[in-house]
Coordinates of C-alpha atoms in Angstrom, one line a residue:
M48 CA -24.7 19.8 16.6
G49 CA -21.6 17.7 16.5
T50 CA -21.0 14.1 17.3
S51 CA -19.4 13.1 20.6
W52 CA -17.1 10.1 21.4
N53 CA -19.1 9.8 24.6
E54 CA -22.5 11.0 23.4
E55 CA -25.3 9.1 25.2
G56 CA -27.0 6.6 22.9
T57 CA -24.2 6.8 20.3
S58 CA -21.1 6.4 22.4
F59 CA -19.0 3.5 23.1
Y60 CA -20.2 3.5 26.7
S61 CA -23.7 2.6 25.7
L62 CA -22.7 -0.1 23.2
S63 CA -20.9 -3.4 23.9
C64 CA -19.3 -5.4 21.2
Q65 CA -22.3 -7.7 21.3
D66 CA -25.0 -5.0 21.4
R67 CA -25.7 -4.2 17.7
R68 CA -29.2 -2.8 18.1
H69 CA -28.0 0.8 17.4
S70 CA -25.4 -0.2 14.8
K71 CA -25.6 -0.1 11.0
H72 CA -24.4 -3.2 9.3
I73 CA -22.7 -3.3 5.9
H74 CA -22.2 -6.6 4.0
D75 CA -18.6 -6.9 2.9
N76 CA -17.6 -9.5 0.3
V77 CA -14.5 -10.5 2.3
H78 CA -15.5 -10.3 6.0
G79 CA -19.3 -10.6 5.8
N80 CA -21.3 -8.3 8.0
I81 CA -19.4 -5.3 9.3
Y82 CA -21.1 -3.3 12.1
L83 CA -20.7 0.5 12.6
D84 CA -22.1 2.2 15.7
P85 CA -23.3 5.8 15.2
F86 CA -20.0 7.4 16.2
F87 CA -18.1 5.6 13.5
L88 CA -21.0 6.0 11.0
K89 CA -20.8 9.7 11.5
L90 CA -17.2 9.6 10.3
V91 CA -18.0 7.3 7.4
D92 CA -20.8 9.6 6.3
T93 CA -18.5 12.6 5.6
E94 CA -17.5 13.7 2.2
Q95 CA -13.8 13.2 3.1
F96 CA -14.3 9.6 3.9
Q97 CA -16.7 9.0 1.0
R98 CA -13.9 10.2 -1.3
L99 CA -12.3 6.8 -0.8
R100 CA -15.0 5.3 -3.0
D101 CA -13.3 7.1 -5.9
L102 CA -9.8 5.8 -5.2
K103 CA -9.3 2.3 -6.5
Q104 CA -7.3 0.3 -4.1
L105 CA -5.0 -1.0 -6.8
G106 CA -4.8 2.2 -8.8
L107 CA -4.4 1.3 -12.5
T108 CA -4.2 -2.4 -12.1
H109 CA -7.8 -2.9 -13.3
M110 CA -6.5 -2.1 -16.8
V111 CA -4.7 -5.5 -16.7
Y112 CA -6.8 -7.3 -14.1
P113 CA -10.3 -6.2 -14.9
G114 CA -11.7 -7.3 -11.5
A115 CA -9.4 -5.1 -9.5
V116 CA -11.9 -2.2 -9.3
H117 CA -12.4 -2.3 -5.5
S118 CA -11.8 0.9 -3.6
R119 CA -10.0 2.2 -0.5
F120 CA -13.5 2.6 1.0
E121 CA -14.2 -1.1 1.4
H122 CA -10.5 -1.7 2.4
S123 CA -10.8 0.9 5.2
L124 CA -14.0 -0.7 6.4
G125 CA -12.2 -4.1 6.4
V126 CA -9.3 -2.8 8.4
Y127 CA -11.7 -1.2 10.8
W128 CA -13.4 -4.5 11.3
L129 CA -10.3 -6.6 11.7
A130 CA -8.7 -4.1 14.1
G131 CA -11.8 -4.5 16.3
E132 CA -11.6 -8.3 16.0
A133 CA -7.9 -8.3 16.9
V134 CA -8.3 -6.2 20.1
H135 CA -11.5 -8.0 21.1
T136 CA -9.7 -11.3 20.8
I137 CA -6.8 -10.1 23.0
K138 CA -9.3 -8.8 25.5
A139 CA -11.2 -12.0 25.6
H140 CA -8.1 -14.1 26.3
Q141 CA -6.0 -11.8 28.3
G142 CA -8.3 -9.0 29.5
S143 CA -7.7 -9.7 33.2
E144 CA -3.9 -9.4 32.9
I145 CA -3.4 -6.5 30.5
N146 CA -6.5 -4.4 31.3
I147 CA -7.8 -3.5 27.8
E148 CA -10.4 -0.8 28.3
R149 CA -13.3 0.1 26.1
N150 CA -11.6 3.3 24.9
D151 CA -8.6 1.2 23.8
I152 CA -10.9 -0.9 21.5
R153 CA -12.5 2.2 20.0
T154 CA -9.1 3.9 19.5
V155 CA -7.7 1.0 17.6
K156 CA -10.9 0.7 15.5
L157 CA -10.8 4.4 14.7
A158 CA -7.2 4.2 13.5
G159 CA -8.2 1.3 11.3
L160 CA -11.1 3.2 9.8
L161 CA -9.1 6.3 9.0
H162 CA -5.7 5.0 8.3
D163 CA -6.0 5.6 4.5
V164 CA -8.1 8.8 4.5
G165 CA -5.1 10.8 3.3
H166 CA -4.3 8.5 0.3
G167 CA -3.7 10.0 -3.1
P168 CA -5.0 8.8 -6.4
F169 CA -3.7 5.7 -8.3
S170 CA -2.5 3.8 -5.3
H171 CA 1.1 4.6 -4.4
L172 CA 2.0 6.1 -7.8
F173 CA 0.9 9.6 -6.6
E174 CA 3.4 9.8 -3.8
R175 CA 6.3 7.6 -5.0
E176 CA 6.5 8.6 -8.7
F177 CA 4.4 11.7 -9.5
L178 CA 5.2 14.0 -6.6
P179 CA 9.0 13.3 -6.6
R180 CA 9.1 14.3 -10.2
V181 CA 7.2 17.6 -9.9
L182 CA 8.4 18.5 -6.4
K183 CA 12.1 17.7 -6.2
G184 CA 13.0 15.9 -3.0
S185 CA 9.3 15.5 -1.9
K186 CA 8.9 13.4 1.2
W187 CA 5.1 13.7 1.3
S188 CA 3.4 10.5 2.4
H189 CA -0.2 9.4 2.6
E190 CA 0.2 8.5 6.3
D191 CA 1.2 12.1 7.1
M192 CA -1.7 13.3 5.0
S193 CA -4.1 10.9 6.8
V194 CA -3.2 12.6 10.1
R195 CA -3.9 16.0 8.7
M196 CA -7.2 14.8 7.2
I197 CA -8.3 13.3 10.5
D198 CA -7.8 16.7 12.2
Y199 CA -9.7 18.3 9.3
I200 CA -12.6 15.9 9.5
V201 CA -12.9 16.3 13.3
D202 CA -12.9 20.1 13.0
A203 CA -15.1 20.4 9.9
H204 CA -17.8 18.2 11.3
Y205 CA -17.6 19.3 15.0
I206 CA -16.8 15.8 16.2
E207 CA -16.1 15.8 19.9
I208 CA -13.3 13.5 20.9
D209 CA -10.8 13.6 23.7
S210 CA -7.5 15.2 22.5
A211 CA -5.4 12.4 24.1
I212 CA -7.5 9.7 22.3
L213 CA -7.1 11.6 19.0
K214 CA -3.4 11.8 19.5
N215 CA -3.2 8.0 20.0
V216 CA -5.3 7.4 16.9
K217 CA -2.9 9.5 14.8
E218 CA 0.2 7.8 16.3
M219 CA -1.3 4.4 15.4
V220 CA -1.8 5.6 11.8
L221 CA 1.8 6.7 11.6
A222 CA 3.3 3.7 13.4
S223 CA 4.8 2.0 10.3
S224 CA 5.8 5.2 8.5
E225 CA 9.1 7.0 8.3
T226 CA 7.7 9.8 10.4
A227 CA 6.5 7.4 13.2
S228 CA 7.1 8.9 16.6
Q229 CA 10.0 7.3 18.4
K230 CA 8.6 8.5 21.7
I231 CA 5.6 6.3 22.0
M232 CA 5.7 5.5 25.7
S233 CA 2.6 3.5 26.5
E234 CA 1.9 0.6 28.9
K235 CA -0.1 -0.8 26.0
R236 CA 2.5 -0.4 23.3
F237 CA 1.2 -3.5 21.5
L238 CA -2.0 -1.6 20.5
Y239 CA 0.1 0.5 18.1
D240 CA 1.1 -2.7 16.2
I241 CA -2.4 -3.8 15.3
V242 CA -3.3 -1.4 12.4
A243 CA 0.2 -0.4 11.1
N244 CA 3.0 -2.5 12.6
G245 CA 6.3 -0.7 12.4
R246 CA 8.1 -3.3 14.4
N247 CA 7.7 -6.4 12.2
G248 CA 5.1 -5.8 9.6
I249 CA 2.3 -8.1 10.8
D250 CA -0.9 -6.0 10.9
V251 CA -4.5 -6.1 10.0
D252 CA -3.9 -3.7 7.0
K253 CA -2.0 -6.5 5.3
F254 CA -4.5 -9.1 6.5
D255 CA -7.3 -7.3 4.6
Y256 CA -5.6 -6.2 1.4
I257 CA -3.9 -9.5 0.7
V258 CA -7.1 -11.4 0.8
R259 CA -9.2 -8.6 -0.8
D260 CA -6.7 -8.0 -3.7
S261 CA -6.2 -11.7 -4.4
R262 CA -10.0 -12.2 -4.6
A263 CA -10.5 -9.1 -6.8
C264 CA -7.8 -10.2 -9.3
G265 CA -9.1 -13.8 -9.5
L266 CA -6.1 -15.3 -7.8
G267 CA -6.0 -18.0 -5.1
C268 CA -4.9 -17.0 -1.6
N269 CA -3.9 -19.8 0.8
F270 CA -2.8 -17.3 3.6
Q271 CA -5.3 -17.5 6.4
F272 CA -5.1 -14.5 8.7
Q273 CA -7.8 -16.0 11.0
R274 CA -5.3 -18.4 12.4
L275 CA -3.0 -15.6 13.5
L276 CA -5.9 -13.5 14.8
E277 CA -7.2 -16.3 17.0
T278 CA -3.9 -17.5 18.5
M279 CA -1.8 -14.3 19.0
R280 CA -0.9 -13.3 22.5
V281 CA 0.5 -10.2 24.2
M282 CA 3.8 -10.9 26.0
G283 CA 5.5 -7.9 27.6
D284 CA 4.7 -5.0 25.3
E285 CA 4.4 -6.9 22.0
I286 CA 2.2 -9.3 20.2
C287 CA 3.7 -12.8 19.9
Y288 CA 2.7 -15.9 17.9
R289 CA 2.9 -19.6 18.5
A290 CA 6.0 -21.2 17.2
K291 CA 3.9 -23.6 15.1
D292 CA 2.5 -20.7 13.2
Y293 CA 6.0 -19.7 11.9
L294 CA 5.2 -20.9 8.3
T295 CA 1.8 -19.2 8.4
I296 CA 3.6 -15.9 9.1
H297 CA 6.1 -16.6 6.4
K298 CA 3.2 -17.2 4.0
L299 CA 1.9 -13.8 4.8
F300 CA 5.1 -12.1 3.6
A301 CA 5.6 -14.5 0.7
T302 CA 2.0 -13.9 -0.5
R303 CA 2.5 -10.2 -0.3
A304 CA 5.7 -10.4 -2.3
D305 CA 4.0 -12.6 -4.9
L306 CA 1.2 -10.0 -5.3
H307 CA 3.8 -7.4 -5.9
R308 CA 5.5 -9.5 -8.5
T309 CA 2.4 -10.7 -10.4
V310 CA -0.1 -7.9 -9.9
Y311 CA 1.1 -4.6 -8.4
T312 CA 4.3 -4.4 -10.5
H313 CA 3.1 -6.4 -13.6
A314 CA 5.1 -5.2 -16.6
K315 CA 2.0 -3.9 -18.4
V316 CA 0.6 -2.2 -15.2
K317 CA 3.9 -0.4 -14.9
A318 CA 3.8 0.7 -18.5
I319 CA 0.4 2.3 -17.9
E320 CA 1.6 3.9 -14.7
L321 CA 4.5 5.4 -16.4
M322 CA 2.2 6.9 -19.0
V323 CA -0.1 8.3 -16.3
V324 CA 2.8 9.9 -14.5
D325 CA 3.9 11.6 -17.7
A326 CA 0.3 12.8 -18.3
L327 CA -0.1 14.1 -14.8
T328 CA 3.2 15.8 -15.0
L329 CA 2.2 17.5 -18.3
A330 CA -1.1 18.6 -16.7
N331 CA 0.3 19.7 -13.4
D332 CA 1.0 23.4 -14.2
E333 CA -2.5 23.9 -15.6
L334 CA -4.4 21.9 -12.9
S335 CA -2.2 22.6 -9.9
I336 CA -2.4 18.9 -9.0
S337 CA 0.6 18.9 -6.7
A338 CA -0.5 22.1 -4.9
S339 CA -3.5 20.2 -3.4
I340 CA -1.2 18.4 -1.0
H341 CA -0.8 21.5 1.1
E342 CA -4.4 22.0 2.0
P343 CA -6.8 19.2 3.2
A344 CA -9.8 21.1 1.8
K345 CA -8.3 21.0 -1.7
F346 CA -6.8 17.5 -1.3
C347 CA -10.1 15.9 -0.5
K348 CA -11.3 16.9 -4.0
L349 CA -8.5 15.0 -5.7
D350 CA -9.2 11.4 -6.7
D351 CA -8.9 9.0 -9.7
S352 CA -11.3 11.1 -11.7
I353 CA -8.4 13.5 -12.5
L354 CA -7.7 11.5 -15.7
R355 CA -11.3 12.0 -16.9
Q356 CA -11.0 15.7 -16.1
I357 CA -7.9 15.9 -18.3
E358 CA -9.3 13.9 -21.3
T359 CA -12.6 15.7 -21.4
S360 CA -11.0 19.2 -21.2
D361 CA -10.7 21.2 -24.4
K362 CA -7.9 23.3 -23.1
Q363 CA -4.9 23.5 -25.5
E364 CA -2.6 23.5 -22.4
L365 CA -3.7 19.9 -21.7
K366 CA -3.4 18.5 -25.3
K367 CA -0.2 16.6 -24.7
A368 CA -1.6 15.0 -21.5
R369 CA -4.9 14.2 -23.3
D370 CA -3.0 12.6 -26.2
L371 CA -1.2 10.3 -23.7
I372 CA -4.4 9.3 -22.0
L373 CA -6.0 8.6 -25.5
R374 CA -3.0 6.3 -26.2
I375 CA -3.8 4.4 -23.0
R376 CA -7.5 4.1 -24.0
R377 CA -6.5 2.7 -27.4
R378 CA -4.0 0.4 -25.8
D379 CA -1.1 2.1 -27.6
L380 CA 1.1 1.7 -24.5
Y381 CA 4.8 2.2 -23.8
Q382 CA 6.4 -1.0 -25.0
F383 CA 8.2 -3.2 -22.5
C384 CA 11.6 -4.1 -24.0
N385 CA 13.3 -6.2 -21.4
E386 CA 14.3 -6.5 -17.8
Y387 CA 17.0 -8.0 -15.6
S388 CA 17.3 -8.7 -11.9
V389 CA 20.1 -6.8 -10.2
P390 CA 22.6 -9.3 -8.7
K391 CA 22.5 -9.7 -5.0
D392 CA 26.0 -8.4 -4.4
K393 CA 25.2 -5.3 -6.4
Q394 CA 22.0 -4.2 -4.7
E395 CA 23.5 -2.5 -1.6
N396 CA 25.3 0.1 -3.7
F397 CA 22.9 0.2 -6.6
K398 CA 22.7 3.5 -8.4
D399 CA 19.5 4.5 -10.2
I400 CA 19.5 3.9 -13.9
T401 CA 18.3 6.7 -16.1
P402 CA 17.1 7.0 -19.7
Q403 CA 20.4 8.8 -20.3
D404 CA 22.3 5.6 -19.3
I405 CA 20.5 3.6 -21.9
V406 CA 20.8 6.2 -24.6
C407 CA 24.5 6.6 -24.0
S408 CA 24.9 2.8 -24.5
Q409 CA 23.6 2.8 -28.1
E410 CA 26.0 2.0 -30.9
N411 CA 26.8 4.3 -33.7
G412 CA 25.3 3.8 -37.1
G413 CA 21.8 2.7 -36.0
T414 CA 18.7 4.5 -35.1
T415 CA 19.5 7.6 -33.0
L416 CA 17.7 7.4 -29.6
K417 CA 16.8 10.4 -27.5
E418 CA 16.3 10.4 -23.7
E419 CA 12.6 11.2 -24.2
D420 CA 12.2 8.0 -26.2
V421 CA 13.1 5.8 -23.2
T422 CA 11.8 5.3 -19.7
V423 CA 13.2 3.1 -17.0
S424 CA 11.4 1.5 -14.1
V425 CA 13.2 0.0 -11.1
V426 CA 11.0 -2.4 -9.2
K427 CA 11.8 -3.5 -5.6
I428 CA 10.1 -6.5 -4.2
D429 CA 10.8 -7.6 -0.6
L430 CA 9.2 -9.1 2.5
T431 CA 8.5 -5.6 4.0
R432 CA 12.0 -5.0 5.4
G433 CA 14.2 -4.5 2.4
S434 CA 17.0 -7.2 2.3
S435 CA 16.3 -8.0 6.0
N436 CA 14.1 -10.9 7.0
P437 CA 11.0 -9.5 8.9
L438 CA 10.6 -12.8 10.7
E439 CA 13.8 -12.1 12.7
S440 CA 11.9 -9.2 14.4
I441 CA 9.0 -11.5 15.5
K442 CA 8.8 -13.2 18.9
F443 CA 7.2 -16.6 19.4
F444 CA 6.0 -18.7 22.3
Q445 CA 5.8 -22.5 22.6
D446 CA 2.3 -22.8 24.1
Y447 CA -0.1 -21.0 26.4
E448 CA 1.4 -22.4 29.5
S449 CA 4.8 -20.8 28.7
D450 CA 5.7 -17.2 29.6
Y451 CA 9.0 -17.3 27.6
K452 CA 9.1 -15.5 24.2
F453 CA 11.9 -16.1 21.7
P454 CA 12.9 -15.5 18.0
I455 CA 13.2 -18.4 15.5
R456 CA 15.9 -18.7 12.8
D457 CA 14.7 -19.7 9.4
D458 CA 17.1 -22.7 9.2
G459 CA 15.6 -23.9 12.4
I460 CA 12.3 -24.5 10.6
S461 CA 13.1 -25.3 7.0
H462 CA 16.0 -25.2 4.6
L463 CA 13.6 -24.4 1.7
L464 CA 13.0 -20.9 2.9
P465 CA 14.7 -18.1 1.0
T466 CA 18.1 -16.9 2.2
F467 CA 17.7 -13.5 0.5
C468 CA 14.7 -11.3 1.0
Q469 CA 14.7 -8.7 -1.8
D470 CA 14.5 -8.5 -5.5
M471 CA 15.5 -5.5 -7.5
I472 CA 14.3 -5.5 -11.2
V473 CA 15.4 -3.0 -13.8
R474 CA 12.9 -2.6 -16.7
V475 CA 13.2 -0.6 -19.8
Y476 CA 10.4 0.7 -22.0
S477 CA 10.3 2.3 -25.4
K478 CA 7.8 5.2 -25.7
K479 CA 7.4 4.5 -29.4
P480 CA 6.8 0.9 -30.7
E481 CA 9.1 1.5 -33.8
L482 CA 12.0 2.0 -31.4
V483 CA 11.8 -1.2 -29.4
G484 CA 14.6 -2.8 -31.4
A485 CA 17.0 0.1 -30.9
V486 CA 16.1 0.5 -27.2
S487 CA 16.5 -3.2 -26.5
E488 CA 19.9 -3.3 -28.2
A489 CA 21.1 -0.2 -26.1
F490 CA 19.8 -1.9 -23.0
E491 CA 21.8 -5.0 -23.7
N492 CA 24.9 -2.9 -24.3
F493 CA 24.3 -1.2 -21.0
Q494 CA 24.2 -4.5 -19.2
L495 CA 27.5 -5.6 -20.9
K496 CA 29.2 -2.4 -19.9
T497 CA 27.9 -2.6 -16.3
Y498 CA 28.2 -6.3 -15.5
G499 CA 30.4 -7.7 -18.3
M500 CA 27.5 -9.9 -19.4
K501 CA 23.8 -9.7 -20.4
A502 CA 22.0 -10.0 -17.2
Q503 CA 18.5 -10.4 -18.8
V504 CA 17.1 -13.9 -19.0
H505 CA 16.2 -13.9 -22.7
D506 CA 16.4 -11.6 -25.7
T507 CA 13.6 -9.3 -26.7
P508 CA 11.3 -11.2 -29.1
E509 CA 12.1 -10.3 -32.8
K510 CA 8.3 -9.9 -33.4
K511 CA 8.2 -7.0 -30.9
K512 CA 11.4 -5.5 -32.4
R513 CA 9.8 -5.4 -35.8
R514 CA 6.6 -3.7 -34.7
K515 CA 5.9 -0.4 -36.3

């Protein structure tokens, strides 16, 4: 027997948001008790959703921040819960004027629950670094895969759900992706901005991971999403915010950027990621890792344990990949040489820098570098909209007596806010510790040729250059 969206005793129609007698509660370390009624529990108790327990939310970050071992399982439950809180709040304050129905609430919650079910291993490394290397021109995204996985789960477990509702769920999951439908014509367009907001980036996905990631890494977080959840208001077809909450919203984007700088793209985290990408690439032909993206049945068996599978194999074909993973275990990492921030006026026409660029900048007479000795990482950190300010896309209102919505310019609030919204950082690593000096010198020469000066803030420490 399958599970039905409208099944008596388990359906939305027999449960109000206050009636939790038939719900299962899970205690979450961020949001407290999270309640799942039998319909949502049926989805959670599938092997496809349970797979998320084996995907660390922050990928390899736990090798630098040991507490960052939380998974996409608890994050998905958190987004499910906040999605429900958001739409319940709107209904409580504006239900009579915008007619939020019970199916609307469940649709948004379902999108929140399943938004990451198609995620690959090691956070975003899988789709942004590994796949483009082994599948040239790959445009695969976890959002697209989540949509395919949703269909797969519904079919495999005989879950009865109205096709129009399922379509809305999938459109909500895709709402902030590059493949988001441009034809979402709904009288309740604002519902599509709750889980993954493609219009201005304020969504409950960020509300959850910013607080959850900060806590797991032992960092303070003074962004309070509750303030925005409690005071937001639907005006026209979009969610608007009180003008007095402008700085709270700025803090959302600033905190996210700070997490990217200090945690997600930490220089040592990136070193480990570069090594894992190399290991996965070496193992790809033997294990057909990239081939799994074409079939949901195979993809749902792919998780972070792929590293363990490689290092415990005795196959000769995996020896090079095994050796790299062993280096990671022994902390014999690619060595960070130096970095520089790309000047603002050079970012728009920035051309990717390759190991060849660095190697070709070495001077004659010294150690001869090869391309395979060097790896380059270009890190982009922004406020979610590249060099654009996401706050320019947000509408505000003065108070609850006003029906007028308006944008706010940064300089109308404070002159201390940044005038540029994107950093681009070029980092160079040596794959061998004894080559740090030669790679660092070549990197400096590259900067001199490119910008007429050394753009890096300081020289590579002599102690690191002398390491053997």
